[in-house]
Amino acid sequence: LTTRHEALRTSLELHDGTVIERIAAQVTLPCEWCDLRSLDAAEQTAEIARLSLEHARQILSLSSAPLFRVRVLQLGEEEHILVWNVHHSICDGWSVGLLASDLMDCYGELSYGREPAGRTSLDYGDYAVWLDAQRKTPEYEAHRSYWKQQLQSLRVPGLPDSWRNSETTPEASVIQSILLQRTLTDPILAMAQRHHATFFHAVLAAFGLLMRVHQSSSEVALETPISGRDQSELESVVGTFVNTLPLRFHVDAE
């Protein structure tokens, strides 16, 4: 994978106050192997959680490639878990899917004794050079001026004070994931389709209504991540393309 994707051989360094990328010709990937076969099922479950969290909290030095680490947990003779910790500067969510697909492709080839083929797609460095050139054009400045004008009056009220907990520190914050049942999501999707909208539009509108209830302004401002891959050539490139899109809409008081 590091041969196929130069992003996995990239490090970031400061040079005269500017961040530049260094791309190594090859990298050595440290792979930790943890044998959990001697533990029973309950002990394995606890150890998987502990080792995964420990691995996720490892600090990755931006100036030292590769900017990812892997750990293999062996549960049985033919059962393993691959834990992958990659820095967000070289990999976004879309890239994770690409890497998983490539990993399976390489694994399949190697299992049949064949050498995996190399990739011929663009590299992230090619995109970075192109993007830098775009930012020096009059068209880019025109777009930038337009959006600054559109967003200059934007005021983000934030969350109500009643939702805040003064005793909570950033270090103690957590991410909570809730799995919605199909009995709820299917009707939402059907309702959205009747209005020629997507599921995302429907839940976005619902969240806008919730925010409107808790603020005095009729304008609701949200932001959402987008893939940033607006050209087909970028769909198979590993790197960080994800961008933040500001959304403003008005919710009537009634």
Short mmCIF file of C-alpha atoms in Angstrom, two decimals:
data_model
loop_
_atom_site.label_atom_id
_atom_site.label_comp_id
_atom_site.label_asym_id
_atom_site.label_seq_id
_atom_site.Cartn_x
_atom_site.Cartn_y
_atom_site.Cartn_z
CA LEU A 1 0.00 0.00 0.00
CA THR A 2 2.83 2.42 0.74
CA THR A 3 4.21 1.67 -2.74
CA ARG A 4 0.83 2.37 -4.35
CA HIS A 5 0.03 5.60 -2.48
CA GLU A 6 2.61 8.30 -1.95
CA ALA A 7 0.41 9.87 0.75
CA LEU A 8 1.41 6.93 2.96
CA ARG A 9 5.06 7.87 2.43
CA THR A 10 4.53 11.55 3.18
CA SER A 11 5.71 13.58 6.15
CA LEU A 12 5.24 17.28 6.92
CA GLU A 13 7.99 19.68 7.89
CA LEU A 14 8.36 23.37 8.58
CA HIS A 15 10.62 25.24 6.16
CA ASP A 16 11.02 29.01 6.67
CA GLY A 17 7.65 29.13 8.38
CA THR A 18 5.87 27.17 5.64
CA VAL A 19 4.66 23.59 5.89
CA ILE A 20 6.01 21.42 3.08
CA GLU A 21 5.51 17.75 2.33
CA ARG A 22 8.37 15.30 2.09
CA ILE A 23 7.71 12.14 0.09
CA ALA A 24 10.02 9.23 0.85
CA ALA A 25 10.94 6.73 -1.87
CA GLN A 26 10.12 3.94 0.57
CA VAL A 27 9.21 3.59 4.22
CA THR A 28 9.51 0.91 6.88
CA LEU A 29 6.21 0.20 8.56
CA PRO A 30 6.41 -1.02 12.15
CA CYS A 31 3.78 -3.69 12.73
CA GLU A 32 2.96 -4.77 16.28
CA TRP A 33 1.70 -8.32 16.75
CA CYS A 34 -0.37 -9.20 19.82
CA ASP A 35 -1.20 -12.86 20.45
CA LEU A 36 -4.49 -13.14 22.36
CA ARG A 37 -5.13 -16.84 21.72
CA SER A 38 -4.56 -17.84 25.33
CA LEU A 39 -7.45 -15.65 26.56
CA ASP A 40 -11.09 -16.69 26.80
CA ALA A 41 -13.81 -14.83 24.85
CA ALA A 42 -14.58 -12.29 27.60
CA GLU A 43 -10.91 -11.56 28.20
CA GLN A 44 -10.30 -11.17 24.47
CA THR A 45 -13.15 -8.66 24.17
CA ALA A 46 -11.74 -6.56 27.01
CA GLU A 47 -8.19 -6.75 25.67
CA ILE A 48 -9.30 -5.83 22.13
CA ALA A 49 -10.95 -2.68 23.50
CA ARG A 50 -7.93 -1.78 25.63
CA LEU A 51 -5.33 -2.36 22.91
CA SER A 52 -7.40 -0.56 20.27
CA LEU A 53 -7.85 2.52 22.46
CA GLU A 54 -4.17 2.47 23.41
CA HIS A 55 -3.22 2.28 19.74
CA ALA A 56 -5.59 5.10 18.77
CA ARG A 57 -3.98 7.38 21.35
CA GLN A 58 -0.46 6.94 20.02
CA ILE A 59 1.10 10.24 19.00
CA LEU A 60 2.27 10.43 15.38
CA SER A 61 5.12 12.81 14.66
CA LEU A 62 4.28 14.82 11.52
CA SER A 63 7.94 15.03 10.54
CA SER A 64 8.48 11.27 10.48
CA ALA A 65 6.98 9.03 7.77
CA PRO A 66 4.93 6.93 7.70
CA LEU A 67 2.17 8.86 9.47
CA PHE A 68 0.31 5.70 10.39
CA ARG A 69 0.79 2.63 12.54
CA VAL A 70 -0.74 -0.84 12.42
CA ARG A 71 -1.29 -3.49 15.06
CA VAL A 72 -2.44 -7.07 14.47
CA LEU A 73 -4.44 -8.83 17.17
CA GLN A 74 -4.52 -12.61 16.76
CA LEU A 75 -7.65 -14.17 18.25
CA GLY A 76 -7.39 -17.66 16.75
CA GLU A 77 -5.50 -19.69 14.19
CA GLU A 78 -7.35 -18.00 11.33
CA GLU A 79 -8.94 -14.98 13.02
CA HIS A 80 -7.18 -11.64 13.33
CA ILE A 81 -8.04 -7.98 13.82
CA LEU A 82 -6.08 -5.27 12.03
CA VAL A 83 -5.95 -2.00 13.97
CA TRP A 84 -5.00 0.97 11.81
CA ASN A 85 -4.09 4.40 13.22
CA VAL A 86 -3.55 6.99 10.48
CA HIS A 87 -3.05 10.74 10.76
CA HIS A 88 -5.82 12.86 9.28
CA SER A 89 -3.30 15.02 7.39
CA ILE A 90 -2.72 12.20 4.88
CA CYS A 91 -6.03 10.34 4.91
CA ASP A 92 -9.73 11.21 5.02
CA GLY A 93 -12.78 9.00 5.37
CA TRP A 94 -13.04 8.41 1.61
CA SER A 95 -9.39 7.31 1.58
CA VAL A 96 -10.07 4.73 4.29
CA GLY A 97 -12.47 3.00 1.90
CA LEU A 98 -9.88 3.12 -0.89
CA LEU A 99 -7.19 1.64 1.36
CA ALA A 100 -9.49 -1.13 2.60
CA SER A 101 -10.32 -2.07 -0.99
CA ASP A 102 -6.65 -2.01 -1.98
CA LEU A 103 -5.70 -4.07 1.06
CA MET A 104 -8.16 -6.78 0.04
CA ASP A 105 -6.87 -6.64 -3.54
CA CYS A 106 -3.25 -7.02 -2.44
CA TYR A 107 -4.14 -9.74 0.05
CA GLY A 108 -5.93 -11.69 -2.66
CA GLU A 109 -3.02 -11.46 -5.07
CA LEU A 110 -0.46 -12.48 -2.44
CA SER A 111 -2.58 -15.42 -1.29
CA TYR A 112 -2.31 -16.81 -4.83
CA GLY A 113 1.43 -16.17 -4.94
CA ARG A 114 1.12 -13.21 -7.32
CA GLU A 115 2.74 -9.83 -6.92
CA PRO A 116 0.12 -7.05 -6.54
CA ALA A 117 0.03 -4.60 -9.43
CA GLY A 118 1.11 -1.01 -8.93
CA ARG A 119 -1.23 1.93 -9.28
CA THR A 120 -1.30 4.38 -12.15
CA SER A 121 -3.63 7.02 -10.70
CA LEU A 122 -2.71 10.54 -9.75
CA ASP A 123 -0.89 11.19 -6.49
CA TYR A 124 -1.91 13.69 -3.86
CA GLY A 125 1.16 15.79 -4.68
CA ASP A 126 -0.14 16.27 -8.22
CA TYR A 127 -3.41 17.59 -6.82
CA ALA A 128 -1.59 19.90 -4.38
CA VAL A 129 0.45 21.46 -7.20
CA TRP A 130 -2.70 21.94 -9.30
CA LEU A 131 -4.61 23.47 -6.37
CA ASP A 132 -1.77 25.88 -5.61
CA ALA A 133 -1.82 27.03 -9.23
CA GLN A 134 -5.61 27.51 -9.12
CA ARG A 135 -5.33 29.76 -6.09
CA LYS A 136 -3.20 32.19 -8.08
CA THR A 137 -5.79 32.77 -10.82
CA PRO A 138 -8.27 35.68 -11.12
CA GLU A 139 -11.14 33.16 -11.17
CA TYR A 140 -10.18 31.88 -7.72
CA GLU A 141 -10.08 35.40 -6.30
CA ALA A 142 -13.49 36.11 -7.80
CA HIS A 143 -14.96 33.01 -6.14
CA ARG A 144 -13.27 33.87 -2.84
CA SER A 145 -14.61 37.44 -2.89
CA TYR A 146 -18.11 36.17 -3.67
CA TRP A 147 -18.20 33.77 -0.73
CA LYS A 148 -16.70 36.28 1.68
CA GLN A 149 -19.52 38.63 0.73
CA GLN A 150 -22.13 35.89 1.15
CA LEU A 151 -20.87 34.95 4.61
CA GLN A 152 -19.79 38.31 6.01
CA SER A 153 -23.07 38.89 7.87
CA LEU A 154 -23.19 35.36 9.25
CA ARG A 155 -23.55 35.14 13.00
CA VAL A 156 -23.37 31.76 14.67
CA PRO A 157 -25.24 31.83 18.00
CA GLY A 158 -23.93 28.46 19.11
CA LEU A 159 -25.63 26.07 21.51
CA PRO A 160 -27.89 27.26 24.35
CA ASP A 161 -26.15 27.83 27.68
CA SER A 162 -28.48 25.30 29.28
CA TRP A 163 -26.86 22.61 27.15
CA ARG A 164 -23.40 23.37 28.45
CA ASN A 165 -21.70 21.73 31.39
CA SER A 166 -19.08 23.99 32.94
CA GLU A 167 -17.45 21.02 34.66
CA THR A 168 -16.74 19.20 31.40
CA THR A 169 -13.25 19.65 29.99
CA PRO A 170 -12.23 19.03 26.36
CA GLU A 171 -10.13 16.08 27.52
CA ALA A 172 -13.21 14.46 29.06
CA SER A 173 -15.39 14.95 25.99
CA VAL A 174 -16.61 11.88 24.14
CA ILE A 175 -18.32 11.03 20.87
CA GLN A 176 -21.64 9.27 21.26
CA SER A 177 -23.02 7.22 18.39
CA ILE A 178 -26.67 6.20 18.27
CA LEU A 179 -27.97 3.58 15.87
CA LEU A 180 -31.46 4.51 14.63
CA GLN A 181 -33.85 1.66 13.93
CA ARG A 182 -35.13 0.99 10.40
CA THR A 183 -38.68 1.49 11.71
CA LEU A 184 -37.72 5.16 12.10
CA THR A 185 -35.32 5.75 9.22
CA ASP A 186 -37.38 4.03 6.49
CA PRO A 187 -40.39 6.37 6.94
CA ILE A 188 -38.04 9.38 7.02
CA LEU A 189 -36.49 8.26 3.73
CA ALA A 190 -39.91 7.67 2.18
CA MET A 191 -41.09 11.11 3.28
CA ALA A 192 -37.96 12.73 1.84
CA GLN A 193 -38.42 10.97 -1.49
CA ARG A 194 -42.02 12.19 -1.71
CA HIS A 195 -40.61 15.71 -1.55
CA HIS A 196 -37.86 14.94 -4.08
CA ALA A 197 -35.22 15.25 -1.36
CA THR A 198 -32.62 13.01 0.23
CA PHE A 199 -32.42 11.48 3.70
CA PHE A 200 -29.69 14.02 4.48
CA HIS A 201 -32.00 16.91 3.56
CA ALA A 202 -34.72 15.55 5.82
CA VAL A 203 -32.60 15.12 8.94
CA LEU A 204 -30.85 18.44 8.24
CA ALA A 205 -34.24 20.19 8.20
CA ALA A 206 -35.21 18.44 11.44
CA PHE A 207 -31.99 19.53 13.10
CA GLY A 208 -32.57 23.08 11.82
CA LEU A 209 -35.99 23.07 13.46
CA LEU A 210 -34.45 21.89 16.72
CA MET A 211 -31.85 24.66 16.64
CA ARG A 212 -34.54 27.25 15.77
CA VAL A 213 -36.51 26.33 18.90
CA HIS A 214 -33.49 27.13 21.07
CA GLN A 215 -32.45 30.45 19.51
CA SER A 216 -34.08 33.79 18.81
CA SER A 217 -32.80 34.25 15.27
CA SER A 218 -34.69 32.79 12.31
CA GLU A 219 -31.39 32.11 10.56
CA VAL A 220 -29.78 28.76 11.28
CA ALA A 221 -26.12 28.22 10.41
CA LEU A 222 -24.60 24.77 10.23
CA GLU A 223 -21.57 23.24 8.62
CA THR A 224 -21.09 19.82 7.11
CA PRO A 225 -18.07 17.97 5.74
CA ILE A 226 -18.02 17.29 1.99
CA SER A 227 -15.73 14.94 0.08
CA GLY A 228 -13.94 17.68 -1.88
CA ARG A 229 -13.45 15.24 -4.77
CA ASP A 230 -15.24 17.16 -7.49
CA GLN A 231 -13.24 15.59 -10.31
CA SER A 232 -13.39 11.93 -11.31
CA GLU A 233 -9.58 11.67 -11.40
CA LEU A 234 -9.49 12.28 -7.63
CA GLU A 235 -11.87 9.48 -6.69
CA SER A 236 -9.07 6.90 -6.41
CA VAL A 237 -6.43 9.13 -4.78
CA VAL A 238 -5.54 8.69 -1.11
CA GLY A 239 -5.17 11.98 0.74
CA THR A 240 -7.13 14.62 2.61
CA PHE A 241 -9.65 16.29 0.30
CA VAL A 242 -12.46 16.67 2.82
CA ASN A 243 -13.69 20.24 3.16
CA THR A 244 -16.25 22.07 5.28
CA LEU A 245 -19.33 23.53 3.62
CA PRO A 246 -21.24 26.29 5.45
CA LEU A 247 -25.03 26.01 5.27
CA ARG A 248 -27.38 28.88 6.03
CA PHE A 249 -31.12 28.66 5.93
CA HIS A 250 -34.08 30.45 7.43
CA VAL A 251 -36.65 28.74 9.61
CA ASP A 252 -39.95 30.61 9.92
CA ALA A 253 -41.02 31.30 13.49
CA GLU A 254 -44.22 29.37 12.90
#
